[in-house]
Amino acid sequence: MEIIKNAKMKEYSNMKVGGTAKELIFIDDKKELKEILQTRSNIFLLGNGTNTLINDGNLDISFLSLKRLKNITVEEKKGDYDLVRVEAGLDLDDLIDFMEKNDYSGLENITGIPGSVGGLVNMNGGAYGTEIFDCIEEVEVCKNDGEIVKIKTTDLNFKYRTTEIKENKWIVISALFKFKKGFDRECAEDKRNQRKTKHPLDYPNLGSTFKNPEGTFAAQLISDAGLKEYRVGDAQVAFKHPNFIINLGNAKFSDVMGVIDHVKKVVFEKFNVKLETEIIILKNN
């Protein structure tokens, strides 16, 4: 493992916001997790930093990254599908590339979502009616005591944008995917292009800030509330996609929180809808 003391976390955040961490740990082997869990009290699993708003200042937190665990192994070939184990640190983009090369189908709709496989499994990430759990048979996790277990999805609780894994603060090590043949290149390209066209990817951001309330879209509510381009400091509601908050240059944690709190307040006042954040907000305990 590699340990970086006093790590500048804004460098590891897609939002380019964050203070100085006590340490940032990169593991090279899942067996190292037990020692880390037994010797640290305040651990936060970072993933790719694409879904977490990190507080400013000095953070008494041991950040943990599994991004070096990125192996893909075809474990079993069946007649009409293959079982493929994917480690948590692999970028989703790399998994989609692997699927295309091997003619695997099932996740084309989520092409282009920034983030690691582990991060998406942790929160049951998805888009356009597809969730990552649609193709998962089993998840390998490290529990809080350091025990590593494989859990069948039939024995796991998961729903829209959350899982038992996230709620229990377990660590995703790998997932076993069930892939049928027939990669839909046209669909994957379409979703990738839609993200480029509709999302403000030219600015630091954390993707969709709020979960979609049942029966409607957070972006639509924010737009209808007249909040496009609402700004606090260098944090702003994106005009292109109002469920994104972008960093115009030097946004602070408090700026982003100011935008989030104002959006929640106005949407509730206007439409009586309570928006819930989809991003993880990490305050310094």
mmCIF file of C-alpha atoms in Angstrom:
data_model
loop_
_atom_site.group_PDB
_atom_site.id
_atom_site.type_symbol
_atom_site.label_atom_id
_atom_site.label_comp_id
_atom_site.label_asym_id
_atom_site.label_seq_id
_atom_site.Cartn_x
_atom_site.Cartn_y
_atom_site.Cartn_z
ATOM 1 C CA MET A 1 0.000 0.000 0.000
ATOM 2 C CA GLU A 2 0.975 3.621 -0.447
ATOM 3 C CA ILE A 3 0.173 6.223 2.212
ATOM 4 C CA ILE A 4 0.195 9.947 1.398
ATOM 5 C CA LYS A 5 0.238 12.115 4.529
ATOM 6 C CA ASN A 6 -1.465 15.550 4.498
ATOM 7 C CA ALA A 7 -3.030 14.840 1.109
ATOM 8 C CA LYS A 8 -4.595 17.800 -0.703
ATOM 9 C CA MET A 9 -8.026 16.325 -1.348
ATOM 10 C CA LYS A 10 -9.151 18.891 -3.892
ATOM 11 C CA GLU A 11 -6.688 17.163 -6.262
ATOM 12 C CA TYR A 12 -8.653 13.915 -5.848
ATOM 13 C CA SER A 13 -12.120 15.446 -6.157
ATOM 14 C CA ASN A 14 -14.020 15.824 -9.415
ATOM 15 C CA MET A 15 -15.473 19.030 -7.930
ATOM 16 C CA LYS A 16 -11.975 20.363 -7.140
ATOM 17 C CA VAL A 17 -13.132 21.181 -3.607
ATOM 18 C CA GLY A 18 -11.614 19.779 -0.420
ATOM 19 C CA GLY A 19 -9.157 20.378 2.393
ATOM 20 C CA THR A 20 -6.083 18.577 3.701
ATOM 21 C CA ALA A 21 -6.569 14.988 4.835
ATOM 22 C CA LYS A 22 -4.695 13.243 7.616
ATOM 23 C CA GLU A 23 -3.766 10.591 5.043
ATOM 24 C CA LEU A 24 -4.768 9.044 1.741
ATOM 25 C CA ILE A 25 -4.180 5.297 1.424
ATOM 26 C CA PHE A 26 -3.922 3.406 -1.865
ATOM 27 C CA ILE A 27 -4.126 -0.357 -1.360
ATOM 28 C CA ASP A 28 -2.584 -2.897 -3.742
ATOM 29 C CA ASP A 29 -4.240 -6.012 -2.293
ATOM 30 C CA LYS A 30 -7.615 -6.593 -0.654
ATOM 31 C CA LYS A 31 -5.865 -8.402 2.214
ATOM 32 C CA GLU A 32 -4.512 -5.018 3.346
ATOM 33 C CA LEU A 33 -8.002 -3.816 4.243
ATOM 34 C CA LYS A 34 -8.198 -5.667 7.563
ATOM 35 C CA GLU A 35 -5.087 -3.956 8.938
ATOM 36 C CA ILE A 36 -6.362 -0.538 7.830
ATOM 37 C CA LEU A 37 -9.770 -1.094 9.453
ATOM 38 C CA GLN A 38 -8.165 -2.314 12.687
ATOM 39 C CA THR A 39 -5.684 0.570 12.991
ATOM 40 C CA ARG A 40 -7.823 3.578 11.922
ATOM 41 C CA SER A 41 -10.998 4.951 13.457
ATOM 42 C CA ASN A 42 -12.207 7.490 10.891
ATOM 43 C CA ILE A 43 -12.011 5.977 7.404
ATOM 44 C CA PHE A 44 -13.709 7.225 4.257
ATOM 45 C CA LEU A 45 -13.763 5.234 1.026
ATOM 46 C CA LEU A 46 -13.081 7.700 -1.766
ATOM 47 C CA GLY A 47 -13.803 5.882 -5.020
ATOM 48 C CA ASN A 48 -13.017 8.197 -7.936
ATOM 49 C CA GLY A 49 -14.117 11.339 -6.120
ATOM 50 C CA THR A 50 -16.879 11.835 -8.696
ATOM 51 C CA ASN A 51 -19.791 11.734 -6.252
ATOM 52 C CA THR A 52 -18.422 13.207 -3.004
ATOM 53 C CA LEU A 53 -18.359 16.810 -1.815
ATOM 54 C CA ILE A 54 -15.388 17.092 0.551
ATOM 55 C CA ASN A 55 -15.197 19.722 3.291
ATOM 56 C CA ASP A 56 -12.449 22.347 3.410
ATOM 57 C CA GLY A 57 -9.851 22.769 6.148
ATOM 58 C CA ASN A 58 -7.957 20.052 7.998
ATOM 59 C CA LEU A 59 -9.726 16.705 7.780
ATOM 60 C CA ASP A 60 -9.065 14.163 10.527
ATOM 61 C CA ILE A 61 -9.917 11.398 8.089
ATOM 62 C CA SER A 62 -8.047 8.457 6.572
ATOM 63 C CA PHE A 63 -9.196 8.409 2.949
ATOM 64 C CA LEU A 64 -9.013 4.998 1.309
ATOM 65 C CA SER A 65 -8.733 4.322 -2.420
ATOM 66 C CA LEU A 66 -9.141 0.987 -4.217
ATOM 67 C CA LYS A 67 -8.390 2.450 -7.648
ATOM 68 C CA ARG A 68 -5.387 0.112 -8.081
ATOM 69 C CA LEU A 69 -7.691 -2.918 -7.895
ATOM 70 C CA LYS A 70 -8.909 -3.062 -11.497
ATOM 71 C CA ASN A 71 -8.669 -6.645 -12.718
ATOM 72 C CA ILE A 72 -11.328 -8.225 -14.935
ATOM 73 C CA THR A 73 -11.637 -12.023 -14.972
ATOM 74 C CA VAL A 74 -14.041 -14.188 -16.952
ATOM 75 C CA GLU A 75 -14.921 -16.746 -14.265
ATOM 76 C CA GLU A 76 -17.382 -18.911 -16.157
ATOM 77 C CA LYS A 77 -18.688 -19.276 -19.695
ATOM 78 C CA LYS A 78 -22.239 -20.537 -20.080
ATOM 79 C CA GLY A 79 -24.232 -21.157 -23.219
ATOM 80 C CA ASP A 80 -25.925 -17.781 -23.446
ATOM 81 C CA TYR A 81 -24.012 -15.683 -20.897
ATOM 82 C CA ASP A 82 -20.645 -15.267 -19.164
ATOM 83 C CA LEU A 83 -19.893 -14.536 -15.510
ATOM 84 C CA VAL A 84 -17.250 -11.820 -15.239
ATOM 85 C CA ARG A 85 -15.608 -10.628 -12.004
ATOM 86 C CA VAL A 86 -14.686 -6.943 -12.017
ATOM 87 C CA GLU A 87 -12.653 -5.291 -9.255
ATOM 88 C CA ALA A 88 -13.914 -2.118 -7.608
ATOM 89 C CA GLY A 89 -11.196 0.265 -8.770
ATOM 90 C CA LEU A 90 -11.895 -0.108 -12.483
ATOM 91 C CA ASP A 91 -13.391 2.949 -14.189
ATOM 92 C CA LEU A 92 -16.835 2.360 -15.660
ATOM 93 C CA ASP A 93 -15.520 3.623 -19.019
ATOM 94 C CA ASP A 94 -12.960 0.807 -19.010
ATOM 95 C CA LEU A 95 -15.654 -1.760 -18.208
ATOM 96 C CA ILE A 96 -17.802 -0.505 -21.108
ATOM 97 C CA ASP A 97 -14.735 -0.780 -23.411
ATOM 98 C CA PHE A 98 -14.193 -4.367 -22.200
ATOM 99 C CA MET A 99 -17.855 -5.157 -22.852
ATOM 100 C CA GLU A 100 -17.606 -3.803 -26.388
ATOM 101 C CA LYS A 101 -14.462 -5.817 -27.158
ATOM 102 C CA ASN A 102 -16.090 -9.008 -25.851
ATOM 103 C CA ASP A 103 -19.572 -8.320 -27.253
ATOM 104 C CA TYR A 104 -21.208 -8.206 -23.787
ATOM 105 C CA SER A 105 -24.515 -6.441 -23.281
ATOM 106 C CA GLY A 106 -26.551 -5.005 -20.414
ATOM 107 C CA LEU A 107 -24.981 -1.730 -19.260
ATOM 108 C CA GLU A 108 -24.942 0.340 -22.458
ATOM 109 C CA ASN A 109 -27.448 2.832 -20.999
ATOM 110 C CA ILE A 110 -25.032 3.892 -18.251
ATOM 111 C CA THR A 111 -22.138 4.553 -20.640
ATOM 112 C CA GLY A 112 -20.351 7.755 -19.767
ATOM 113 C CA ILE A 113 -21.200 7.938 -16.064
ATOM 114 C CA PRO A 114 -17.968 9.052 -14.371
ATOM 115 C CA GLY A 115 -16.885 6.845 -11.514
ATOM 116 C CA SER A 116 -15.495 3.504 -10.486
ATOM 117 C CA VAL A 117 -17.300 0.176 -10.571
ATOM 118 C CA GLY A 118 -17.101 0.012 -6.774
ATOM 119 C CA GLY A 119 -18.624 3.452 -6.361
ATOM 120 C CA LEU A 120 -21.496 2.643 -8.703
ATOM 121 C CA VAL A 121 -22.154 -0.701 -6.984
ATOM 122 C CA ASN A 122 -22.085 0.994 -3.573
ATOM 123 C CA MET A 123 -24.935 3.375 -4.521
ATOM 124 C CA ASN A 124 -26.632 1.266 -7.227
ATOM 125 C CA GLY A 125 -25.793 3.908 -9.807
ATOM 126 C CA GLY A 126 -27.712 4.076 -13.035
ATOM 127 C CA ALA A 127 -29.283 6.100 -15.828
ATOM 128 C CA TYR A 128 -31.958 5.872 -18.535
ATOM 129 C CA GLY A 129 -33.836 3.082 -16.755
ATOM 130 C CA THR A 130 -30.768 0.890 -16.205
ATOM 131 C CA GLU A 131 -29.102 0.266 -12.833
ATOM 132 C CA ILE A 132 -25.736 -1.430 -12.396
ATOM 133 C CA PHE A 133 -27.390 -4.125 -10.265
ATOM 134 C CA ASP A 134 -29.393 -5.227 -13.315
ATOM 135 C CA CYS A 135 -26.324 -7.252 -14.350
ATOM 136 C CA ILE A 136 -24.830 -8.248 -10.983
ATOM 137 C CA GLU A 137 -25.042 -11.755 -9.522
ATOM 138 C CA GLU A 138 -22.785 -11.329 -6.489
ATOM 139 C CA VAL A 139 -20.809 -8.643 -4.653
ATOM 140 C CA GLU A 140 -17.576 -9.181 -2.732
ATOM 141 C CA VAL A 141 -17.385 -6.830 0.246
ATOM 142 C CA CYS A 142 -15.169 -6.154 3.214
ATOM 143 C CA LYS A 143 -17.268 -5.740 6.348
ATOM 144 C CA ASN A 144 -16.452 -3.316 9.153
ATOM 145 C CA ASP A 145 -14.447 -5.901 11.098
ATOM 146 C CA GLY A 146 -12.265 -6.700 8.075
ATOM 147 C CA GLU A 147 -14.046 -9.932 7.135
ATOM 148 C CA ILE A 148 -14.245 -10.400 3.348
ATOM 149 C CA VAL A 149 -17.402 -12.129 2.101
ATOM 150 C CA LYS A 150 -19.212 -12.725 -1.180
ATOM 151 C CA ILE A 151 -22.941 -11.993 -1.061
ATOM 152 C CA LYS A 152 -25.450 -13.061 -3.710
ATOM 153 C CA THR A 153 -27.608 -10.182 -4.935
ATOM 154 C CA THR A 154 -30.655 -12.219 -3.920
ATOM 155 C CA ASP A 155 -29.415 -11.791 -0.318
ATOM 156 C CA LEU A 156 -28.666 -8.050 -0.651
ATOM 157 C CA ASN A 157 -31.007 -5.134 -0.130
ATOM 158 C CA PHE A 158 -30.716 -2.490 -2.844
ATOM 159 C CA LYS A 159 -33.056 0.102 -4.323
ATOM 160 C CA TYR A 160 -32.951 3.405 -6.207
ATOM 161 C CA ARG A 161 -29.539 4.992 -5.546
ATOM 162 C CA THR A 162 -28.786 3.154 -2.337
ATOM 163 C CA THR A 163 -27.820 -0.287 -1.063
ATOM 164 C CA GLU A 164 -27.313 -2.230 2.138
ATOM 165 C CA ILE A 165 -23.590 -1.941 1.353
ATOM 166 C CA LYS A 166 -23.725 1.850 1.473
ATOM 167 C CA GLU A 167 -25.903 1.935 4.581
ATOM 168 C CA ASN A 168 -23.572 -0.433 6.475
ATOM 169 C CA LYS A 169 -20.430 1.340 5.199
ATOM 170 C CA TRP A 170 -19.000 -1.897 3.823
ATOM 171 C CA ILE A 171 -16.269 -1.741 1.186
ATOM 172 C CA VAL A 172 -16.988 -3.101 -2.289
ATOM 173 C CA ILE A 173 -14.000 -5.176 -3.481
ATOM 174 C CA SER A 174 -15.454 -6.712 -6.640
ATOM 175 C CA ALA A 175 -18.699 -7.602 -8.367
ATOM 176 C CA LEU A 176 -19.637 -10.655 -10.406
ATOM 177 C CA PHE A 177 -21.480 -9.570 -13.549
ATOM 178 C CA LYS A 178 -23.720 -11.726 -15.696
ATOM 179 C CA PHE A 179 -23.308 -10.546 -19.286
ATOM 180 C CA LYS A 180 -25.260 -11.798 -22.269
ATOM 181 C CA LYS A 181 -23.909 -11.342 -25.784
ATOM 182 C CA GLY A 182 -24.828 -8.515 -28.142
ATOM 183 C CA PHE A 183 -23.181 -5.192 -27.271
ATOM 184 C CA ASP A 184 -25.321 -2.309 -28.557
ATOM 185 C CA ARG A 185 -22.698 0.112 -29.848
ATOM 186 C CA GLU A 186 -25.283 2.562 -31.129
ATOM 187 C CA CYS A 187 -26.946 2.813 -27.726
ATOM 188 C CA ALA A 188 -23.619 3.283 -25.902
ATOM 189 C CA GLU A 189 -22.516 6.000 -28.331
ATOM 190 C CA ASP A 190 -25.887 7.718 -28.025
ATOM 191 C CA LYS A 191 -25.667 7.846 -24.208
ATOM 192 C CA ARG A 192 -22.058 9.050 -24.334
ATOM 193 C CA ASN A 193 -23.004 11.801 -26.774
ATOM 194 C CA GLN A 194 -26.052 12.795 -24.749
ATOM 195 C CA ARG A 195 -23.835 13.292 -21.706
ATOM 196 C CA LYS A 196 -21.428 15.453 -23.696
ATOM 197 C CA THR A 197 -24.310 17.492 -25.128
ATOM 198 C CA LYS A 198 -26.551 17.832 -22.077
ATOM 199 C CA HIS A 199 -24.118 17.852 -19.173
ATOM 200 C CA PRO A 200 -21.730 20.703 -18.227
ATOM 201 C CA LEU A 201 -18.621 18.537 -18.458
ATOM 202 C CA ASP A 202 -16.335 21.507 -19.158
ATOM 203 C CA TYR A 203 -16.540 22.495 -15.458
ATOM 204 C CA PRO A 204 -15.702 20.515 -12.305
ATOM 205 C CA ASN A 205 -18.904 18.875 -11.007
ATOM 206 C CA LEU A 206 -20.239 15.866 -9.115
ATOM 207 C CA GLY A 207 -22.909 14.787 -11.580
ATOM 208 C CA SER A 208 -26.547 14.795 -10.498
ATOM 209 C CA THR A 209 -26.758 16.632 -7.181
ATOM 210 C CA PHE A 210 -30.275 15.527 -6.210
ATOM 211 C CA LYS A 211 -32.212 12.286 -6.551
ATOM 212 C CA ASN A 212 -35.221 12.437 -8.843
ATOM 213 C CA PRO A 213 -38.376 12.582 -6.713
ATOM 214 C CA GLU A 214 -41.005 10.005 -7.608
ATOM 215 C CA GLY A 215 -42.906 10.998 -10.732
ATOM 216 C CA THR A 216 -40.764 13.985 -11.674
ATOM 217 C CA PHE A 217 -37.202 15.159 -12.351
ATOM 218 C CA ALA A 218 -35.048 17.242 -10.022
ATOM 219 C CA ALA A 219 -33.654 19.199 -12.989
ATOM 220 C CA GLN A 220 -37.160 20.162 -14.110
ATOM 221 C CA LEU A 221 -38.160 21.341 -10.630
ATOM 222 C CA ILE A 222 -34.984 23.409 -10.286
ATOM 223 C CA SER A 223 -35.511 24.937 -13.732
ATOM 224 C CA ASP A 224 -39.205 25.682 -13.071
ATOM 225 C CA ALA A 225 -38.197 27.357 -9.801
ATOM 226 C CA GLY A 226 -36.093 29.818 -11.809
ATOM 227 C CA LEU A 227 -32.842 28.642 -10.253
ATOM 228 C CA LYS A 228 -30.698 28.087 -13.349
ATOM 229 C CA GLU A 229 -27.354 29.866 -12.836
ATOM 230 C CA TYR A 230 -28.138 30.608 -9.173
ATOM 231 C CA ARG A 231 -24.714 31.241 -7.681
ATOM 232 C CA VAL A 232 -22.943 31.405 -4.335
ATOM 233 C CA GLY A 233 -19.277 32.347 -4.621
ATOM 234 C CA ASP A 234 -17.867 30.178 -7.421
ATOM 235 C CA ALA A 235 -20.515 27.446 -7.102
ATOM 236 C CA GLN A 236 -23.372 27.689 -9.584
ATOM 237 C CA VAL A 237 -26.446 25.782 -10.729
ATOM 238 C CA ALA A 238 -25.524 24.789 -14.292
ATOM 239 C CA PHE A 239 -27.621 26.372 -17.043
ATOM 240 C CA LYS A 240 -27.076 23.360 -19.309
ATOM 241 C CA HIS A 241 -28.348 20.845 -16.720
ATOM 242 C CA PRO A 242 -29.761 22.402 -13.533
ATOM 243 C CA ASN A 243 -29.331 19.232 -11.456
ATOM 244 C CA PHE A 244 -25.575 19.803 -11.778
ATOM 245 C CA ILE A 245 -23.698 22.259 -9.588
ATOM 246 C CA ILE A 246 -20.483 23.432 -11.213
ATOM 247 C CA ASN A 247 -17.282 24.963 -9.871
ATOM 248 C CA LEU A 248 -16.530 28.131 -11.834
ATOM 249 C CA GLY A 249 -12.975 28.234 -10.525
ATOM 250 C CA ASN A 250 -12.426 28.532 -6.788
ATOM 251 C CA ALA A 251 -15.613 27.272 -5.156
ATOM 252 C CA LYS A 252 -15.449 26.425 -1.472
ATOM 253 C CA PHE A 253 -17.379 23.735 0.363
ATOM 254 C CA SER A 254 -19.551 26.449 1.921
ATOM 255 C CA ASP A 255 -20.362 27.867 -1.545
ATOM 256 C CA VAL A 256 -21.620 24.499 -2.810
ATOM 257 C CA MET A 257 -23.607 23.926 0.388
ATOM 258 C CA GLY A 258 -25.092 27.408 0.035
ATOM 259 C CA VAL A 259 -26.375 26.512 -3.437
ATOM 260 C CA ILE A 260 -27.701 23.108 -2.284
ATOM 261 C CA ASP A 261 -29.532 24.564 0.720
ATOM 262 C CA HIS A 262 -31.061 27.414 -1.323
ATOM 263 C CA VAL A 263 -32.248 25.059 -4.077
ATOM 264 C CA LYS A 264 -33.857 22.728 -1.509
ATOM 265 C CA LYS A 265 -35.592 25.653 0.194
ATOM 266 C CA VAL A 266 -36.977 27.267 -2.966
ATOM 267 C CA VAL A 267 -38.148 23.997 -4.544
ATOM 268 C CA PHE A 268 -39.942 23.073 -1.319
ATOM 269 C CA GLU A 269 -41.570 26.506 -1.058
ATOM 270 C CA LYS A 270 -42.735 26.463 -4.680
ATOM 271 C CA PHE A 271 -43.686 22.821 -5.195
ATOM 272 C CA ASN A 272 -43.854 21.262 -1.705
ATOM 273 C CA VAL A 273 -41.215 18.707 -2.793
ATOM 274 C CA LYS A 274 -38.269 17.835 -0.559
ATOM 275 C CA LEU A 275 -35.175 17.235 -2.667
ATOM 276 C CA GLU A 276 -32.703 14.654 -1.362
ATOM 277 C CA THR A 277 -29.044 14.841 -2.311
ATOM 278 C CA GLU A 278 -27.668 12.056 -4.469
ATOM 279 C CA ILE A 279 -24.079 13.145 -3.841
ATOM 280 C CA ILE A 280 -22.270 12.238 -0.618
ATOM 281 C CA ILE A 281 -21.534 15.267 1.568
ATOM 282 C CA LEU A 282 -18.471 14.703 3.725
ATOM 283 C CA LYS A 283 -18.184 17.019 6.703
ATOM 284 C CA ASN A 284 -15.290 16.842 9.136
ATOM 285 C CA ASN A 285 -16.533 15.096 12.269
#
